[in-house]
C-alpha positions as a printed NumPy array, in Angstrom:
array([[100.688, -38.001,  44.4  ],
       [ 98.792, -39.353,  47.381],
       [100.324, -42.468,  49.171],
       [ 98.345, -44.78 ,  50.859],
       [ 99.881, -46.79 ,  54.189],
       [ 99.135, -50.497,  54.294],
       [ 97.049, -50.03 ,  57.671],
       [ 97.768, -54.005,  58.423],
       [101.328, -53.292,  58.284],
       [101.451, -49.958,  60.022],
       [101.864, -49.99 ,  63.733],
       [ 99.141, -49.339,  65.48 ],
       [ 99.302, -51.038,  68.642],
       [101.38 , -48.279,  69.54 ],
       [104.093, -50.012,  71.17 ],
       [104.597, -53.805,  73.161],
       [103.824, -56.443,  70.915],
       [103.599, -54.567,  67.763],
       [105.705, -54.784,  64.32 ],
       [107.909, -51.522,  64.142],
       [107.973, -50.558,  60.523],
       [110.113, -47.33 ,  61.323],
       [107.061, -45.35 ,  62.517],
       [107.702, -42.887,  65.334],
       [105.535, -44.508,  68.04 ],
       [103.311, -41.706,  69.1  ],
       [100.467, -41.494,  71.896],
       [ 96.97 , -39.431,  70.733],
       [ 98.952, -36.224,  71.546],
       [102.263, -36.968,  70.022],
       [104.134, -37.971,  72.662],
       [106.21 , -41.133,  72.893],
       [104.483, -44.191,  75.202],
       [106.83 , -43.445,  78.141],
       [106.619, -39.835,  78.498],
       [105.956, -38.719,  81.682],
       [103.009, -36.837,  80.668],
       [101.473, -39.979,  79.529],
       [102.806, -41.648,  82.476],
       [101.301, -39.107,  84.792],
       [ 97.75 , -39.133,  82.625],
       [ 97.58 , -42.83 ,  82.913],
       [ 98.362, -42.949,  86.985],
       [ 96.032, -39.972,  87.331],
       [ 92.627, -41.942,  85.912],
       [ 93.723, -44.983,  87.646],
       [ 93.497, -42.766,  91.138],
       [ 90.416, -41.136,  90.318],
       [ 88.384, -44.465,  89.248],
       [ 90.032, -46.637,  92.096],
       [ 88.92 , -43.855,  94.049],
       [ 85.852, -43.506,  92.877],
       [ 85.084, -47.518,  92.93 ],
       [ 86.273, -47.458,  96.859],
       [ 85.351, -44.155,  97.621],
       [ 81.937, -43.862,  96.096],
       [ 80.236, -46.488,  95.635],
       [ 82.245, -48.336,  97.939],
       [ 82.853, -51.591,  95.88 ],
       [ 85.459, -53.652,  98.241],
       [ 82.577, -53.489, 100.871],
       [ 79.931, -54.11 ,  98.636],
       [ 81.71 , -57.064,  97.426],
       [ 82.873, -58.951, 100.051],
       [ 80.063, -58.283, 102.389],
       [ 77.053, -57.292, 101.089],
       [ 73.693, -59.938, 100.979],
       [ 72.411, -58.768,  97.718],
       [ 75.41 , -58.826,  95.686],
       [ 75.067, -62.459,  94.093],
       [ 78.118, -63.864,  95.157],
       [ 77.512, -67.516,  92.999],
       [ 77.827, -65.175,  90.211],
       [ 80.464, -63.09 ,  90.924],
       [ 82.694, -66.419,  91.696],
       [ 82.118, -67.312,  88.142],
       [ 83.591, -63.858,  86.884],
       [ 86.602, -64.657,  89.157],
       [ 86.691, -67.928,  87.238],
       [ 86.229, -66.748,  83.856],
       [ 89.27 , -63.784,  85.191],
       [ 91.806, -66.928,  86.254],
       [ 91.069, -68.077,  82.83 ],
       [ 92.07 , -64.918,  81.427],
       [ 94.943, -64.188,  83.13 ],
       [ 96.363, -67.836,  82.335],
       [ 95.61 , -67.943,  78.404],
       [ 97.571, -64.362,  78.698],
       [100.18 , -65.621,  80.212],
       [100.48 , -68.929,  78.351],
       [100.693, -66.82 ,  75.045],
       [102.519, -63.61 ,  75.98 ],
       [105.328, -65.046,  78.551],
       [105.734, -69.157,  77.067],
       [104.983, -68.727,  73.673],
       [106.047, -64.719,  73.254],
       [108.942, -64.677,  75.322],
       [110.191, -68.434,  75.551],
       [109.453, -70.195,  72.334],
       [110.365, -66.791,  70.719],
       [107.115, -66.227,  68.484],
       [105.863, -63.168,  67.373],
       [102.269, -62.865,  69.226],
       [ 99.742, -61.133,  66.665],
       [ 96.188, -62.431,  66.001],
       [ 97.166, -64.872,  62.979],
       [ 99.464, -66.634,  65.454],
       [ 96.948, -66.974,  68.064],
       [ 93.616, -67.119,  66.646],
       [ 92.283, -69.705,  68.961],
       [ 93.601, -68.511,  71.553],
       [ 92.448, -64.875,  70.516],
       [ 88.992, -66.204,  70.178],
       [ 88.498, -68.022,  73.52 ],
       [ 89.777, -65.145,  75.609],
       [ 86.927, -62.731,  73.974],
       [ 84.602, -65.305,  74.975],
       [ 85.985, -65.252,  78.274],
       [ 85.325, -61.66 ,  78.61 ],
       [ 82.303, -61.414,  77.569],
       [ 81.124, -63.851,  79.488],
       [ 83.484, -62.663,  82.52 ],
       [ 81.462, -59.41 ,  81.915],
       [ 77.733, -60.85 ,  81.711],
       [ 78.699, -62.886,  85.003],
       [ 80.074, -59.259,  86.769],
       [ 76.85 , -57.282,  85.867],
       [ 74.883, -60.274,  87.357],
       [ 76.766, -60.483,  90.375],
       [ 76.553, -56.171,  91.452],
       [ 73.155, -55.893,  89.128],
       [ 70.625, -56.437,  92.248],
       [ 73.588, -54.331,  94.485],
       [ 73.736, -51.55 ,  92.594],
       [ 71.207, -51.483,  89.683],
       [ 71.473, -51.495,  85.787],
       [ 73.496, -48.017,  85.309],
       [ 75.428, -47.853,  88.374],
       [ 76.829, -50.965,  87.741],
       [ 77.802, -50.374,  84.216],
       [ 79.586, -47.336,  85.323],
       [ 81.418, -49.572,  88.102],
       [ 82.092, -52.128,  85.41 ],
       [ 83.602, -48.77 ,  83.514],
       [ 85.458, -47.427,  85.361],
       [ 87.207, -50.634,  86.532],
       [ 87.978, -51.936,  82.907],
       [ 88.63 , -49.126,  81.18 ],
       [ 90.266, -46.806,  84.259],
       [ 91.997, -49.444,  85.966],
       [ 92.838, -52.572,  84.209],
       [ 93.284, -50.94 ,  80.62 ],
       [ 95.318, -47.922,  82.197],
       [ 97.395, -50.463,  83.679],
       [ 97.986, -52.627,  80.823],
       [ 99.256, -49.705,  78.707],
       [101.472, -48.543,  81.616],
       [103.628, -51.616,  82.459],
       [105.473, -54.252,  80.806],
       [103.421, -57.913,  80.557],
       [105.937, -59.564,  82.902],
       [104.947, -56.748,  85.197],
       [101.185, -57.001,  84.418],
       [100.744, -61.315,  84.689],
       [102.732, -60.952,  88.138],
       [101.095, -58.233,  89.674],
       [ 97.967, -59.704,  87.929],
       [ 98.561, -63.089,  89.891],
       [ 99.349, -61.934,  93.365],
       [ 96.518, -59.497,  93.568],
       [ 93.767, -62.386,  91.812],
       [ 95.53 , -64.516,  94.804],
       [ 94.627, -62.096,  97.554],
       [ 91.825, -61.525,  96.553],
       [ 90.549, -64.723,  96.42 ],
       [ 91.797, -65.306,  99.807],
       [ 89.96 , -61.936, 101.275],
       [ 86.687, -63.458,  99.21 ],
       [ 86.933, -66.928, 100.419]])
């Protein structure tokens, strides 16, 4: 007899924010979220990509000083990032945490909807900004290995509290090194 899981019910969010139906929670090689393999694989591709980005292709240079990076466009990306941060926050920390309601996509689908919006647009509004910088591939390997070997290595590694804080003081200093 075969048994089929519900796959809507199952958790596979792997961990913060997810419904626990008694599943182990398991990484892709069986180890539990907070293993210090996992830790250590997650803080090892956020050192190689931030080094790479700085490094490399010298990005924080690029950025803040450079002539041909088109600056009206990458303030728009910071924008549409501010935006981000604060619908995440509104939804995770007041109505998660404070108001005490479980945060899935049938609770927030609004809210779901305008923050992949956001990013895409956030995204179009990056690529413009480095695109006459850098050039069509280079900067969607920057744009790479920032989202998926910084930001999404660091969302999976801390709490949200941790992630909207750190989140807000670095968007803060960075908008005052920009400025």
């Amino acid at each position: 007899m075969v048994v089929i899981s519900d796959v809507e019910a199952s958790n596979l969010g792997g961990g913060r924010g997810a419904i626990s139906n008694g599943q182990n929670d398991a990484s892709e090689f069986g180890l539990p979220p907070r293993h210090p393999m996992n830790i250590a694989k997650r803080m090892t591709v956020i050192g190689c990509c931030s080094w790479g980005l700085v490094s490399h292709f010298g990005i924080w240079n690029a950025i803040l000083h450079s002539p041909r990076v088109s600056h009206e466009w990458f303030k728009f990306g910071l924008a549409g990032s501010l935006l981000i941060l604060a619908i995440k926050t509104y939804v995770e920390l007041y109505r998660g945490r404070m108001q005490r309601q479980q945060v899935n996509y049938v609770n927030f689908k609004q809210e779901t909807h305008l923050i992949m919006i956001a990013i895409l647009v956030t995204t179009i509004s990056f690529h413009a900004a480095l695109w006459p910088e850098y050039g069509g591939l280079r900067t969607m390997l920057i744009m790479f290995l920032f989202g998926w070997g910084v930001l999404l290595q660091f969302i999976l590694l801390v709490p949200t509290y941790v992630q909207n804080a750190v989140f807000f003081i670095l968007m803060t200093f960075f908008i005052q090194q920009y400025a």
